[in-house]
Coordinates of N, CA and C in Angstrom, one line a residue:
Chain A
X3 N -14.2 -4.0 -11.2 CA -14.8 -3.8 -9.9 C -13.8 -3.4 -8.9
X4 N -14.0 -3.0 -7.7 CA -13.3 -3.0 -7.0 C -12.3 -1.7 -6.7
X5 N -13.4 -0.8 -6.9 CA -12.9 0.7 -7.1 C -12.9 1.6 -5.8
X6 N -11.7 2.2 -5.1 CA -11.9 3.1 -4.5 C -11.7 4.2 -4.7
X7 N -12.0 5.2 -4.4 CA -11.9 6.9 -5.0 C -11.1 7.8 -3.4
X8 N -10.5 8.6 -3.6 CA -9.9 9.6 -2.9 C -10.6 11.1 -3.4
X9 N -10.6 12.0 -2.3 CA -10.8 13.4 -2.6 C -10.2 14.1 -1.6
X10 N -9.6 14.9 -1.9 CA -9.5 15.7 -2.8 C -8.0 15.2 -3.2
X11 N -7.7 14.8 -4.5 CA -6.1 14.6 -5.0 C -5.0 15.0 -4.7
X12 N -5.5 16.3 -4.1 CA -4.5 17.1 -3.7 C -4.6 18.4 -3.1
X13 N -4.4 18.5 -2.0 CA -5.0 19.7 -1.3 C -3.5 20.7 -0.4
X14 N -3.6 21.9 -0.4 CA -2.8 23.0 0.1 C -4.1 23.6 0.8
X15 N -2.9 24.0 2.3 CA -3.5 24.3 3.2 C -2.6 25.2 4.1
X16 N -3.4 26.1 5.0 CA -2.0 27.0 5.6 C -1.8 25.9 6.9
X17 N -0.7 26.3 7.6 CA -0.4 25.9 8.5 C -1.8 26.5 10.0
X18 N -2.0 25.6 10.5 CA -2.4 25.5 12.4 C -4.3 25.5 11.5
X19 N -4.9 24.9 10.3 CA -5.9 25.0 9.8 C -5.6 23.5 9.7
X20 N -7.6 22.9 9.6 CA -8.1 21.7 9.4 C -8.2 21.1 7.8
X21 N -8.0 20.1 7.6 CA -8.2 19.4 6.7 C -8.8 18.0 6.0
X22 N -10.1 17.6 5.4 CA -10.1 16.5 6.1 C -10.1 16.0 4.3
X23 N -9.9 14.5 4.8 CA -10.0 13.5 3.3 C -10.8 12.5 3.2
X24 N -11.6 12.2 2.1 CA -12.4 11.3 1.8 C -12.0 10.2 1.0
X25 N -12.0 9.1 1.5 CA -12.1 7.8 0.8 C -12.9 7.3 0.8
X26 N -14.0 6.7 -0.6 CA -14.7 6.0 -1.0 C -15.2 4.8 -1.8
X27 N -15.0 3.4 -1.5 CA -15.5 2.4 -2.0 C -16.7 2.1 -3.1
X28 N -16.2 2.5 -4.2 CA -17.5 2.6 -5.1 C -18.4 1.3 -5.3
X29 N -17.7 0.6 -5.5 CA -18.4 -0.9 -6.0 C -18.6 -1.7 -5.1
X30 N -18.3 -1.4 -3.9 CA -18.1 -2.8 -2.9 C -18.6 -2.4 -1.3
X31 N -18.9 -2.9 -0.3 CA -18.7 -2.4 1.0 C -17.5 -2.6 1.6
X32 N -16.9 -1.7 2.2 CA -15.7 -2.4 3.2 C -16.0 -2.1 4.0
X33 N -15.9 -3.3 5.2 CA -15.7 -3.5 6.6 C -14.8 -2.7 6.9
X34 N -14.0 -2.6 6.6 CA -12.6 -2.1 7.4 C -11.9 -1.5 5.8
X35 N -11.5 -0.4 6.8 CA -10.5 0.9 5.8 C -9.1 1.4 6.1
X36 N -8.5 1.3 5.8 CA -6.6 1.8 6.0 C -6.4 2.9 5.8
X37 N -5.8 3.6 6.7 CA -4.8 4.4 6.1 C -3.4 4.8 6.4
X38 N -2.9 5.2 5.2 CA -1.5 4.7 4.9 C -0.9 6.2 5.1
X39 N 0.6 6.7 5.1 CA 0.6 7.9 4.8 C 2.3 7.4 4.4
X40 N 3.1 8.0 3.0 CA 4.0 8.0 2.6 C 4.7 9.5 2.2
X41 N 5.8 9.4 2.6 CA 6.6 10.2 3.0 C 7.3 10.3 1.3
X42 N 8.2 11.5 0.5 CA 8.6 11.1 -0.7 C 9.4 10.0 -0.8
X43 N 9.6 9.5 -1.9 CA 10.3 8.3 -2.1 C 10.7 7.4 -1.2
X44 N 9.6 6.7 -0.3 CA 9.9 6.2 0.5 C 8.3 5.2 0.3
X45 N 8.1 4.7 2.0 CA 7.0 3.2 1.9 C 6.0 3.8 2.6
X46 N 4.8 2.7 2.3 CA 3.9 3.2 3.2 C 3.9 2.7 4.6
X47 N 3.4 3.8 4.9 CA 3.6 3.0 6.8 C 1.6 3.3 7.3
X48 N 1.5 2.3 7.7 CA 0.3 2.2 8.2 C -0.2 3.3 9.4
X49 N -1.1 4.0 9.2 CA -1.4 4.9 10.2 C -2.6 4.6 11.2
X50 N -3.5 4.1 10.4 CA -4.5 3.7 11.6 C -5.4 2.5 10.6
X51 N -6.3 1.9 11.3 CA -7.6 0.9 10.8 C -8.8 1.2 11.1
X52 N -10.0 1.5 10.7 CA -11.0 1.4 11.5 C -12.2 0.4 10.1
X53 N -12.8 0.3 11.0 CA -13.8 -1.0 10.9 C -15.3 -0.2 11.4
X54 N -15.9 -0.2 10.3 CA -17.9 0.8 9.9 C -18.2 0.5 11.1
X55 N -18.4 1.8 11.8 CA -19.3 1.8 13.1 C -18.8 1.9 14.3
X56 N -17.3 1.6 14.2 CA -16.6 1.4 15.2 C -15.1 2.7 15.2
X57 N -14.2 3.1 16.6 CA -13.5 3.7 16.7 C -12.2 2.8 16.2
X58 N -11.6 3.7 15.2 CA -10.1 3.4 14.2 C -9.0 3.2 15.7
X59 N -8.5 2.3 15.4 CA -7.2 1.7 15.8 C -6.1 2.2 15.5
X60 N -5.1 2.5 16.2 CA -4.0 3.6 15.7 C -2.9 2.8 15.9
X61 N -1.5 3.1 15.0 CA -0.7 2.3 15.0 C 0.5 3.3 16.3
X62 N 1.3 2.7 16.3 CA 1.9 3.4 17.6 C 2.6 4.5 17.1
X63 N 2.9 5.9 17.5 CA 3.1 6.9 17.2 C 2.5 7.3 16.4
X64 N 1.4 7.2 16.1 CA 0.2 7.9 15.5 C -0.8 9.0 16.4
X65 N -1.0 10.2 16.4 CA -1.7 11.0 16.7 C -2.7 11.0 17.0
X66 N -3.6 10.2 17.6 CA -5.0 9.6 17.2 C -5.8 11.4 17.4
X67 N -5.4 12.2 18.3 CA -6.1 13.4 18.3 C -5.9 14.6 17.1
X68 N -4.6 13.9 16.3 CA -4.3 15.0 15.4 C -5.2 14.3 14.4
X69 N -5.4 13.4 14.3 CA -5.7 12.2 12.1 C -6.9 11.4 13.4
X70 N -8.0 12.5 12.4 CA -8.8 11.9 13.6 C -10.1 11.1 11.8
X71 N -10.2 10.4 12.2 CA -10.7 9.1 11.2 C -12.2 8.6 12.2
X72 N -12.9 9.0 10.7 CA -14.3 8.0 10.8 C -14.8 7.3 9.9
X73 N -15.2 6.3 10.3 CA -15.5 5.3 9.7 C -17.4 5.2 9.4
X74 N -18.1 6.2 9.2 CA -19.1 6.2 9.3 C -20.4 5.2 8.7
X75 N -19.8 4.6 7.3 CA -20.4 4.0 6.5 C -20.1 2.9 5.7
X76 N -20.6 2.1 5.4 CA -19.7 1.0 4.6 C -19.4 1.3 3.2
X77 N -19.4 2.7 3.0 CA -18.6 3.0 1.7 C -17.8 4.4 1.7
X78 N -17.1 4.9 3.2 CA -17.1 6.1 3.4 C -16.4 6.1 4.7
X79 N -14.6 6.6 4.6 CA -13.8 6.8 6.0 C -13.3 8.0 5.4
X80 N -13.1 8.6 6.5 CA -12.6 10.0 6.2 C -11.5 10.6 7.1
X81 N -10.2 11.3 7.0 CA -9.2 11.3 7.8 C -8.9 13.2 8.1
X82 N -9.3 13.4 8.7 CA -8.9 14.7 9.3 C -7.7 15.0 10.3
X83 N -7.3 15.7 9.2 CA -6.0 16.4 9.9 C -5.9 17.6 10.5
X84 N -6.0 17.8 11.8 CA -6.8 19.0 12.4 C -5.1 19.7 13.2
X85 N -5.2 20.9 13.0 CA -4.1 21.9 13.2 C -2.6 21.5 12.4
X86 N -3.2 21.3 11.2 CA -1.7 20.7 10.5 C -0.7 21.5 10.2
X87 N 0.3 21.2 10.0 CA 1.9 21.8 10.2 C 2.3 21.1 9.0
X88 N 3.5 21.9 8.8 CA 4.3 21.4 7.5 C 5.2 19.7 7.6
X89 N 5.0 19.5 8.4 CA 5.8 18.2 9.2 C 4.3 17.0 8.6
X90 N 3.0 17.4 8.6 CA 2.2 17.2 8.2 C 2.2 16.7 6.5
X91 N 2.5 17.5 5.6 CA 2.4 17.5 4.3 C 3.2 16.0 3.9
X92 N 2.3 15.2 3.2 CA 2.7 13.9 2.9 C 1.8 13.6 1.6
X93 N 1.8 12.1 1.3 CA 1.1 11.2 0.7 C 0.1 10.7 1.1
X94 N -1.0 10.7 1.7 CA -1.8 9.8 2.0 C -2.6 9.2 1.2
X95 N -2.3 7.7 1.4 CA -3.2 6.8 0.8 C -4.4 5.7 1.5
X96 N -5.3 5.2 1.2 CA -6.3 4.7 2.0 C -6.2 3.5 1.0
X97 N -7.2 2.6 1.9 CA -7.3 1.3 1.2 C -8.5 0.4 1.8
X98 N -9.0 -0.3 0.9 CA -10.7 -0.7 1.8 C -10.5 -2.2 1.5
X99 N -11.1 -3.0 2.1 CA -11.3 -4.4 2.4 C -12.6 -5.2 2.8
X100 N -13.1 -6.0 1.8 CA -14.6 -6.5 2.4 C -14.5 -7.8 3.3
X101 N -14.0 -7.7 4.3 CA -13.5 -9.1 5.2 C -14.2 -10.0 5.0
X102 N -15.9 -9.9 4.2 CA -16.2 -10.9 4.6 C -16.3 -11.8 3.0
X103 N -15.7 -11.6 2.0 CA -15.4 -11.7 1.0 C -13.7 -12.9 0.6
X104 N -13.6 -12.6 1.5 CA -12.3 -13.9 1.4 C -12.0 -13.8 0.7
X105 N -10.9 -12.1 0.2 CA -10.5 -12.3 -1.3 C -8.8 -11.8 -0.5
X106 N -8.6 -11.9 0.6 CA -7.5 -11.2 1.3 C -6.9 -10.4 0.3
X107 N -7.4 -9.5 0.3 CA -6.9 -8.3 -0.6 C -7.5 -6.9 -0.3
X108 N -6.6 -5.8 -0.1 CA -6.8 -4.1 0.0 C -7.2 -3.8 -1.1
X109 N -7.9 -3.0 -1.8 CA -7.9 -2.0 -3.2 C -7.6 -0.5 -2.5
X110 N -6.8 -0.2 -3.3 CA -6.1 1.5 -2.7 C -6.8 2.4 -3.7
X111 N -6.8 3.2 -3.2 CA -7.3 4.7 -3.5 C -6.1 5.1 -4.1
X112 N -6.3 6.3 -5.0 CA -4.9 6.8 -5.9 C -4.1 7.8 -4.9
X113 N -4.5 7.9 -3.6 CA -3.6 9.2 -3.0 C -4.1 10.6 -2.8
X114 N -3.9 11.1 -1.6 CA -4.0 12.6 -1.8 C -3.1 13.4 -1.5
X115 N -2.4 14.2 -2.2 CA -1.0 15.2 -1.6 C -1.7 16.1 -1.2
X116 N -1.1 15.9 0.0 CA -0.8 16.9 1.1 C 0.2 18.1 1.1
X117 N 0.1 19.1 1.5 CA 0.8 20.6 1.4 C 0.5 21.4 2.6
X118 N 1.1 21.4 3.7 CA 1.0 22.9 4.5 C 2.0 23.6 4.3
X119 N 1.1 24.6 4.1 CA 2.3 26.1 4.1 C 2.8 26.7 4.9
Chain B
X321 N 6.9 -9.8 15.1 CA 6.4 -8.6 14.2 C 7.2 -8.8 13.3
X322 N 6.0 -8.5 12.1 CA 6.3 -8.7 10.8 C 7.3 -7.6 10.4
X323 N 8.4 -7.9 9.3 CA 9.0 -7.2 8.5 C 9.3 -7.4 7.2
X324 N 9.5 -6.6 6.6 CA 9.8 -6.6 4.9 C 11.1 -6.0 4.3
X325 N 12.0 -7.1 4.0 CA 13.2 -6.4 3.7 C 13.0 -6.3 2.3
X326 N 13.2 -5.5 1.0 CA 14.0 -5.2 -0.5 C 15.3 -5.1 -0.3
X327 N 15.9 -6.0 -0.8 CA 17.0 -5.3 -1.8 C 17.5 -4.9 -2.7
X328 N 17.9 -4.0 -2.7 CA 18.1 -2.9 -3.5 C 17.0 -1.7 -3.8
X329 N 17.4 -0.7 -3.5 CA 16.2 0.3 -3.6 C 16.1 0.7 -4.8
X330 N 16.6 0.5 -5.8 CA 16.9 0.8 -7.3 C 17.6 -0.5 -8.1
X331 N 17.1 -0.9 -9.3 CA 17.3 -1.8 -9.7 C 17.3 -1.4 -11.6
X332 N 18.4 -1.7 -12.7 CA 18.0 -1.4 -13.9 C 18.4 -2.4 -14.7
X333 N 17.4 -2.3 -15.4 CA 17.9 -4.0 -16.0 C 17.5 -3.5 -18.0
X334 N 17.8 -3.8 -18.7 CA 17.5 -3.2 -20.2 C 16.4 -4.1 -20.9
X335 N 15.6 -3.2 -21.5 CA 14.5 -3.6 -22.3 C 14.5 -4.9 -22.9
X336 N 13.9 -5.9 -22.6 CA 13.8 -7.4 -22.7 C 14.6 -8.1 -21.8
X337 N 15.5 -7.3 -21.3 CA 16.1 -8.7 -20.0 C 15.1 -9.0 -19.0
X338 N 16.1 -9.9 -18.5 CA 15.2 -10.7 -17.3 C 15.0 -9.2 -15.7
X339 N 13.6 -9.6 -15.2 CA 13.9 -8.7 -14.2 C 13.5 -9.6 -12.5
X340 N 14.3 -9.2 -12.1 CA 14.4 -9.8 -10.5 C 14.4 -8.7 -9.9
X341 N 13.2 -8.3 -8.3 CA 13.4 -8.0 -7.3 C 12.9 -8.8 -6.4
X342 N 14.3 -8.4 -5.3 CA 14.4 -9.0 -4.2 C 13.3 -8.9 -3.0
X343 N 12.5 -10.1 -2.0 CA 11.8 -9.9 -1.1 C 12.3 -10.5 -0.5
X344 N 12.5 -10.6 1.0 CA 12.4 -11.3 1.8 C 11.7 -10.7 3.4
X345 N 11.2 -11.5 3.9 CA 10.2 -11.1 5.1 C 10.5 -12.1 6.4
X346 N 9.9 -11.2 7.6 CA 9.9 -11.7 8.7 C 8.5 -11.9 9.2
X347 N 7.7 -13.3 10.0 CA 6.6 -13.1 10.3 C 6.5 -14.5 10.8
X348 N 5.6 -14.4 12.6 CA 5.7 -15.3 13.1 C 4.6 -16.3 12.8
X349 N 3.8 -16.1 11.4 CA 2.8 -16.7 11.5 C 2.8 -17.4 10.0
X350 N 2.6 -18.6 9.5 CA 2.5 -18.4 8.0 C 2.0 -17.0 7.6
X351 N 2.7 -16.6 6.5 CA 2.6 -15.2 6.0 C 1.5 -15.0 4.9
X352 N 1.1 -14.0 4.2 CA 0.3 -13.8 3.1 C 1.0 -12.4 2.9
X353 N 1.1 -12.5 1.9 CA 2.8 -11.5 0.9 C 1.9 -11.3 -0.3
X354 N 2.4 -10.2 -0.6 CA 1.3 -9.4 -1.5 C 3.3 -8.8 -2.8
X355 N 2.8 -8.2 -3.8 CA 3.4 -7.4 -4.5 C 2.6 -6.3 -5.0
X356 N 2.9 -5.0 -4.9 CA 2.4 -3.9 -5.8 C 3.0 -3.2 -6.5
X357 N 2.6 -2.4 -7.4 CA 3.3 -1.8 -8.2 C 2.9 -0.2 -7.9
X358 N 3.4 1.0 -7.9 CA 3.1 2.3 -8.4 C 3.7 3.1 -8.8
X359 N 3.4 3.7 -9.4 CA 3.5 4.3 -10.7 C 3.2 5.8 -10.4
X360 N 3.8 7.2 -10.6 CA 4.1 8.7 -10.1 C 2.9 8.9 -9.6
X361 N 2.8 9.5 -8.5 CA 1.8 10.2 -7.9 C -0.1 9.4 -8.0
X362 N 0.3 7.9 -7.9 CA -0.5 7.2 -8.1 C -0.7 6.3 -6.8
X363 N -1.8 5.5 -6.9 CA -2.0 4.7 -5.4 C -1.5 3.6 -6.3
X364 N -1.7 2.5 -5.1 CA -1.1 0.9 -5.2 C -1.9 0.4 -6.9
X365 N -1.4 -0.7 -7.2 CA -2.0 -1.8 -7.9 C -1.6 -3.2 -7.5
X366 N -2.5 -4.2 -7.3 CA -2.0 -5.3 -7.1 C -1.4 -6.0 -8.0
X367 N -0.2 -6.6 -8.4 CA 0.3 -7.4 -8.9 C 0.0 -9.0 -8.8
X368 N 0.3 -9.5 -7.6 CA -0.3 -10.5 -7.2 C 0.3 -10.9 -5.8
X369 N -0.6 -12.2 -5.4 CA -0.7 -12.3 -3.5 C -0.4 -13.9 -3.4
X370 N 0.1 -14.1 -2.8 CA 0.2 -15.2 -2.1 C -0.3 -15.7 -0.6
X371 N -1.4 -16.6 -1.0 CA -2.3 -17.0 0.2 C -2.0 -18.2 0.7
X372 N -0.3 -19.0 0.5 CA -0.7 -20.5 0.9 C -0.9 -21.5 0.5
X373 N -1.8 -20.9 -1.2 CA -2.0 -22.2 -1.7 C -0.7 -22.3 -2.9
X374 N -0.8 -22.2 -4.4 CA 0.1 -22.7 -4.8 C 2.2 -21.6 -4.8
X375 N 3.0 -22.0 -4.1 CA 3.9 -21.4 -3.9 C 4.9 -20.7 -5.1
X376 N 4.3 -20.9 -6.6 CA 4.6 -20.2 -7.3 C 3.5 -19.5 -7.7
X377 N 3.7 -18.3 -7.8 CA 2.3 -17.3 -8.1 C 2.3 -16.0 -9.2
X378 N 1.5 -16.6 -10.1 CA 1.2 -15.7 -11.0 C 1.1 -14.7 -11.1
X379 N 0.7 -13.5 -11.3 CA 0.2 -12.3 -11.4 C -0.2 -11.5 -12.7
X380 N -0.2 -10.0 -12.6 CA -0.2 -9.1 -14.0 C 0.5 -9.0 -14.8
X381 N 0.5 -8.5 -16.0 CA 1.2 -8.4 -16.8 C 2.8 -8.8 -16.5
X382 N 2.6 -10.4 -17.0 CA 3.6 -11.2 -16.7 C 4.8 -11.2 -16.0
X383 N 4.1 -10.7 -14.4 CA 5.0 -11.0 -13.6 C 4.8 -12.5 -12.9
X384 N 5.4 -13.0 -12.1 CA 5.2 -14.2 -10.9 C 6.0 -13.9 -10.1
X385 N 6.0 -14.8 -9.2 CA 6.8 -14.6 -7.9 C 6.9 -16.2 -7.1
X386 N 7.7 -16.6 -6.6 CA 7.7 -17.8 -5.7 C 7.9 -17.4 -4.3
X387 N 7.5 -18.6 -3.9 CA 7.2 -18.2 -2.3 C 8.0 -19.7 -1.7
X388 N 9.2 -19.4 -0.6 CA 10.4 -20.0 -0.8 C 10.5 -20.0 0.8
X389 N 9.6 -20.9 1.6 CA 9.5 -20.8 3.0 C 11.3 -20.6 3.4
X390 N 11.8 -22.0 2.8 CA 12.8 -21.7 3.4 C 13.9 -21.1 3.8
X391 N 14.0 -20.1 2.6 CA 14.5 -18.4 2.4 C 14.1 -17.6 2.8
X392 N 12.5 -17.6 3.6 CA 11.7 -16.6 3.8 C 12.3 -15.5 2.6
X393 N 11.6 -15.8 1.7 CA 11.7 -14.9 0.1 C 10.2 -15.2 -0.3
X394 N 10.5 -14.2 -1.1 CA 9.4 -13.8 -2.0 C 9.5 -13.4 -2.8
X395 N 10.8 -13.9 -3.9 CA 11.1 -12.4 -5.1 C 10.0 -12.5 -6.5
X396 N 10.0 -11.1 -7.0 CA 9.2 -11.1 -8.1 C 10.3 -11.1 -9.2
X397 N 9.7 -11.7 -10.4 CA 10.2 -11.5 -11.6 C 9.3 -11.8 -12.7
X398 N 9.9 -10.9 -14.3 CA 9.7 -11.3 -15.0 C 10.4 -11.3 -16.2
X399 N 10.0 -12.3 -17.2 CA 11.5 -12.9 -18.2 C 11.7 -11.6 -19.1
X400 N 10.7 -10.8 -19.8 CA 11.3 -9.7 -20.5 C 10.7 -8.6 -20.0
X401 N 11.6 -7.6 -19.6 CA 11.9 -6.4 -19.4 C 11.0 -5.6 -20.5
X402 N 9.9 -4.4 -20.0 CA 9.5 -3.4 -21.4 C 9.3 -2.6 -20.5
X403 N 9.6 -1.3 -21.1 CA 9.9 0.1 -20.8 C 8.2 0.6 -20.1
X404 N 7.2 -0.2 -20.0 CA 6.4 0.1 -19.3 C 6.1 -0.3 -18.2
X405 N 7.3 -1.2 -17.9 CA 7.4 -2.0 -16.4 C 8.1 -0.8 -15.4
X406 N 8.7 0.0 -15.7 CA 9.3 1.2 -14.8 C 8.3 2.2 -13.9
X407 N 8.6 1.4 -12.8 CA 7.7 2.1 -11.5 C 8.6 1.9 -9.9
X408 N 7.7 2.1 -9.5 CA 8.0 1.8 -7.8 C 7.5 0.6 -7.2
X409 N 7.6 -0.5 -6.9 CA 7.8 -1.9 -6.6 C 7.7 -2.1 -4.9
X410 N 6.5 -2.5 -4.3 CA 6.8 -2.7 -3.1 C 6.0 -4.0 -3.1
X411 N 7.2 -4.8 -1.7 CA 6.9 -5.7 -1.7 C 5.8 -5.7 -0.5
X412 N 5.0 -6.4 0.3 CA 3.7 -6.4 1.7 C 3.7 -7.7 2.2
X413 N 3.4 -7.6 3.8 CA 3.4 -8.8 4.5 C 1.9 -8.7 5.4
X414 N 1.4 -9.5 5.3 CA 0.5 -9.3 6.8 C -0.2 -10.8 6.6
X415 N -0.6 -10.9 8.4 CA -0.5 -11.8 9.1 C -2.0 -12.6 8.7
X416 N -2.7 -11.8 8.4 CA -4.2 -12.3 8.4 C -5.4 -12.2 7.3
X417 N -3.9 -11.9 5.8 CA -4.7 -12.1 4.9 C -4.9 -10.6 4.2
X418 N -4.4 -9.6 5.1 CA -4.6 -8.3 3.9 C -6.1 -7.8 4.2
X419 N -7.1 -8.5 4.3 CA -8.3 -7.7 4.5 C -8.8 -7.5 5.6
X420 N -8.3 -8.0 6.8 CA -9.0 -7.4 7.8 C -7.5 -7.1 8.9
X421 N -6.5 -6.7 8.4 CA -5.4 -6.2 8.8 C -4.3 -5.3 7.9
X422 N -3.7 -4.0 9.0 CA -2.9 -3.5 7.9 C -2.0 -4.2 7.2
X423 N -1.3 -3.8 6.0 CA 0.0 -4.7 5.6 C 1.5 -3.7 6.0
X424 N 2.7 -4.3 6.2 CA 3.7 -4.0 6.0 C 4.4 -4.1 5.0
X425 N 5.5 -3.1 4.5 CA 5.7 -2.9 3.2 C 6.9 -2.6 3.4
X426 N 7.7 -3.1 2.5 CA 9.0 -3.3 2.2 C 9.6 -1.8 2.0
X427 N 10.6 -1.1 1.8 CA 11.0 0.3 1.5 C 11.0 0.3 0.6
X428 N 10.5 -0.5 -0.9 CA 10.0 0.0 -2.3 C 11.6 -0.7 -3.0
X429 N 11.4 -0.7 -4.1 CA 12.9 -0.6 -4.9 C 11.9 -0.1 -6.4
X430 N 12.7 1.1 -7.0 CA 12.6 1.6 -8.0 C 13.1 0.6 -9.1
X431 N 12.6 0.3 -10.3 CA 12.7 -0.2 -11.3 C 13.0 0.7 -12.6
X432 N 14.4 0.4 -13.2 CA 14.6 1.2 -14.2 C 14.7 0.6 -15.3
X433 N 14.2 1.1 -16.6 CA 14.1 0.2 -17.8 C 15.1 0.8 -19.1
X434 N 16.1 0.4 -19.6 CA 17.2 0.8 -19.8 C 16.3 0.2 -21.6
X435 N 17.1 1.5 -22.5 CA 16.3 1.1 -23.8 C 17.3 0.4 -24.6

């Protein structure tokens, strides 16, 4: 149990074009969804939260107009990367959480690479 | 505000030795410390979490970890090293349990498994 899915795994894109990504909670609802974005060989650093229904919370120097994130459904956040640039091209990873579950635990999504050209 | 130090960003230890990485964290609140593992071009796996209750803690494929208030540590190990343990190792801190708050994450230490 306890499955989340990513799409697209890996996507190329030209530069000053939109992009968006899908994370989905197969087995479970989450309240609240992460996303993460990692740089090569390096950590994740938290990019924003948002919580079904409500506007995502951005961590500080996050772009909230560039990585624009919705949270529309309790199985379904999605992170759009709108006029992306090569400075852009990363790891992103998401992660979902059923708060009301009391299992204090994320399940992550496998990642999507990112590529502007 | 929370932090997560590793030491060592790279660590190699040979097939059946003992393996130790280093955690230690900053956090003004009792903590809840997580371990993950990943593996190339893969998302997280949980290893295992520490909620508070027992301060040595089990996990996957025979890791544990102890939870050492007054080191603020957290280190993972396990007694024999196998060539399928070689991944990317991060250690996570957050304040409120991991599910209704981001985590912070240590800068990783690579694990190398020497044959």
């Amino acid at each position: 149990g306890a499955v989340v899915s990513q799409h697209p795994s890996w996507v190329i894109c030209k530069s000053g074009t939109s992009v968006k990504i899908e994370c989905r909670s197969l087995d479970f609802q989450a309240t609240t969804m992460f996303w993460y974005r990692q740089f090569p060989k390096q950590s994740l650093m938290l990019m924003a939260t948002s919580n079904e229904g409500s506007k995502a919370t951005y961590e500080q120097g996050v772009e909230k107009d560039k990585f624009l994130i919705n949270h529309a459904s309790l199985t379904l956040s999605t992170l759009t990367v709108t006029s992306a640039h090569p400075e852009d091209s990363s790891f992103y990873i998401c992660s979902a959480s059923d708060v009301l579950s009391a299992s204090y635990e994320q399940y992550f999504g496998p990642g999507t690479r990112l590529t502007v050209t | 505000a929370q932090s997560v130090t590793q030491l060592g960003s790279h660590v190699s230890v040979s097939e059946g030795a003992l393996v130790l990485l280093r955690c230690n964290y900053s956090s003004s609140v009792p903590p809840y410390l997580f371990w993950y593992v990943q593996y190339p071009n893969q998302g997280l796996q949980l290893l295992l979490k520490y909620t508070s209750a027992a301060t040595l803690v089990k996990g996957i494929n025979g890791f544990e970890a102890e939870f050492k208030k007054s080191e603020t540590s957290f280190h993972l190990t396990k007694p024999s090293a196998h060539m399928s343990d070689a991944a990317e190792y991060f250690c996570a801190v957050s304040d409120q349990g991991g599910g209704a708050d981001g985590l912070t994450f240590g800068k990783g230490t690579h694990l190398i498994i020497q044959p």
